[in-house]
């Protein structure tokens, strides 16, 4: 992808926030915490993202 990793993370966060569904609040909180942990890992340089091409 042409976007930098941090931009893709931000875009993914915004897309998830825009979804309207009836999700159990505890499940939503757990997924939010997971997403933030992954975001922080990428932003902090603790996690090396894998390009999509490498997975195909």
PDB file of C-alpha atoms in Angstrom:
ATOM      1  CA  UNK A   1       0.000   0.000   0.000  1.00  0.00           C
ATOM      2  CA  UNK A   2       1.107   3.534  -0.650  1.00  0.00           C
ATOM      3  CA  UNK A   3       0.036   4.876   2.762  1.00  0.00           C
ATOM      4  CA  UNK A   4       2.564   4.816   5.579  1.00  0.00           C
ATOM      5  CA  UNK A   5       1.826   2.273   8.288  1.00  0.00           C
ATOM      6  CA  UNK A   6       0.705   4.879  10.828  1.00  0.00           C
ATOM      7  CA  UNK A   7      -1.767   6.330   8.311  1.00  0.00           C
ATOM      8  CA  UNK A   8      -3.238   2.891   7.644  1.00  0.00           C
ATOM      9  CA  UNK A   9      -3.681   2.325  11.377  1.00  0.00           C
ATOM     10  CA  UNK A  10      -5.491   5.643  11.740  1.00  0.00           C
ATOM     11  CA  UNK A  11      -7.698   4.854   8.747  1.00  0.00           C
ATOM     12  CA  UNK A  12      -8.560   1.443  10.196  1.00  0.00           C
ATOM     13  CA  UNK A  13      -9.479   3.034  13.525  1.00  0.00           C
ATOM     14  CA  UNK A  14     -11.775   5.527  11.820  1.00  0.00           C
ATOM     15  CA  UNK A  15     -13.438   2.802   9.747  1.00  0.00           C
ATOM     16  CA  UNK A  16     -14.104   0.703  12.835  1.00  0.00           C
ATOM     17  CA  UNK A  17     -15.502   3.722  14.669  1.00  0.00           C
ATOM     18  CA  UNK A  18     -17.847   4.424  11.766  1.00  0.00           C
ATOM     19  CA  UNK A  19     -19.471   0.995  11.909  1.00  0.00           C
ATOM     20  CA  UNK A  20     -22.845   0.948  13.543  1.00  0.00           C
ATOM     21  CA  UNK A  21     -23.768  -2.375  15.094  1.00  0.00           C
ATOM     22  CA  UNK A  22     -25.156  -3.768  18.302  1.00  0.00           C
ATOM     23  CA  UNK A  23     -22.033  -5.209  19.846  1.00  0.00           C
ATOM     24  CA  UNK A  24     -21.767  -6.303  23.439  1.00  0.00           C
ATOM     25  CA  UNK A  25     -19.999  -3.438  25.266  1.00  0.00           C
ATOM     26  CA  UNK A  26     -17.507  -5.837  26.891  1.00  0.00           C
ATOM     27  CA  UNK A  27     -16.576  -7.330  23.533  1.00  0.00           C
ATOM     28  CA  UNK A  28     -16.262  -3.868  22.013  1.00  0.00           C
ATOM     29  CA  UNK A  29     -14.031  -2.747  24.893  1.00  0.00           C
ATOM     30  CA  UNK A  30     -11.800  -5.806  24.475  1.00  0.00           C
ATOM     31  CA  UNK A  31     -11.390  -5.213  20.723  1.00  0.00           C
ATOM     32  CA  UNK A  32     -10.746  -1.519  21.281  1.00  0.00           C
ATOM     33  CA  UNK A  33      -8.024  -2.345  23.798  1.00  0.00           C
ATOM     34  CA  UNK A  34      -6.486  -4.860  21.358  1.00  0.00           C
ATOM     35  CA  UNK A  35      -6.528  -2.363  18.492  1.00  0.00           C
ATOM     36  CA  UNK A  36      -4.920   0.321  20.651  1.00  0.00           C
ATOM     37  CA  UNK A  37      -2.241  -2.113  21.826  1.00  0.00           C
ATOM     38  CA  UNK A  38      -1.432  -3.026  18.222  1.00  0.00           C
ATOM     39  CA  UNK A  39      -1.427   0.638  17.199  1.00  0.00           C
ATOM     40  CA  UNK A  40       0.902   1.546  20.044  1.00  0.00           C
ATOM     41  CA  UNK A  41       3.220  -1.329  19.144  1.00  0.00           C
ATOM     42  CA  UNK A  42       3.509  -0.077  15.579  1.00  0.00           C
ATOM     43  CA  UNK A  43       3.861   3.563  16.541  1.00  0.00           C
ATOM     44  CA  UNK A  44       6.459   2.743  19.178  1.00  0.00           C
ATOM     45  CA  UNK A  45       8.488   0.631  16.786  1.00  0.00           C
ATOM     46  CA  UNK A  46       8.025  -2.511  18.887  1.00  0.00           C
ATOM     47  CA  UNK A  47       6.167  -4.332  16.109  1.00  0.00           C
ATOM     48  CA  UNK A  48       7.342  -4.683  12.531  1.00  0.00           C
ATOM     49  CA  UNK A  49       4.329  -4.612  10.183  1.00  0.00           C
ATOM     50  CA  UNK A  50       4.224  -7.290   7.487  1.00  0.00           C
ATOM     51  CA  UNK A  51       3.462  -5.993   3.975  1.00  0.00           C
ATOM     52  CA  UNK A  52       0.335  -7.497   2.431  1.00  0.00           C
ATOM     53  CA  UNK A  53       2.385  -8.724  -0.520  1.00  0.00           C
ATOM     54  CA  UNK A  54       4.384 -10.934   1.843  1.00  0.00           C
ATOM     55  CA  UNK A  55       1.215 -12.722   2.926  1.00  0.00           C
ATOM     56  CA  UNK A  56      -0.079 -13.546  -0.537  1.00  0.00           C
TER      57      UNK A  56
END
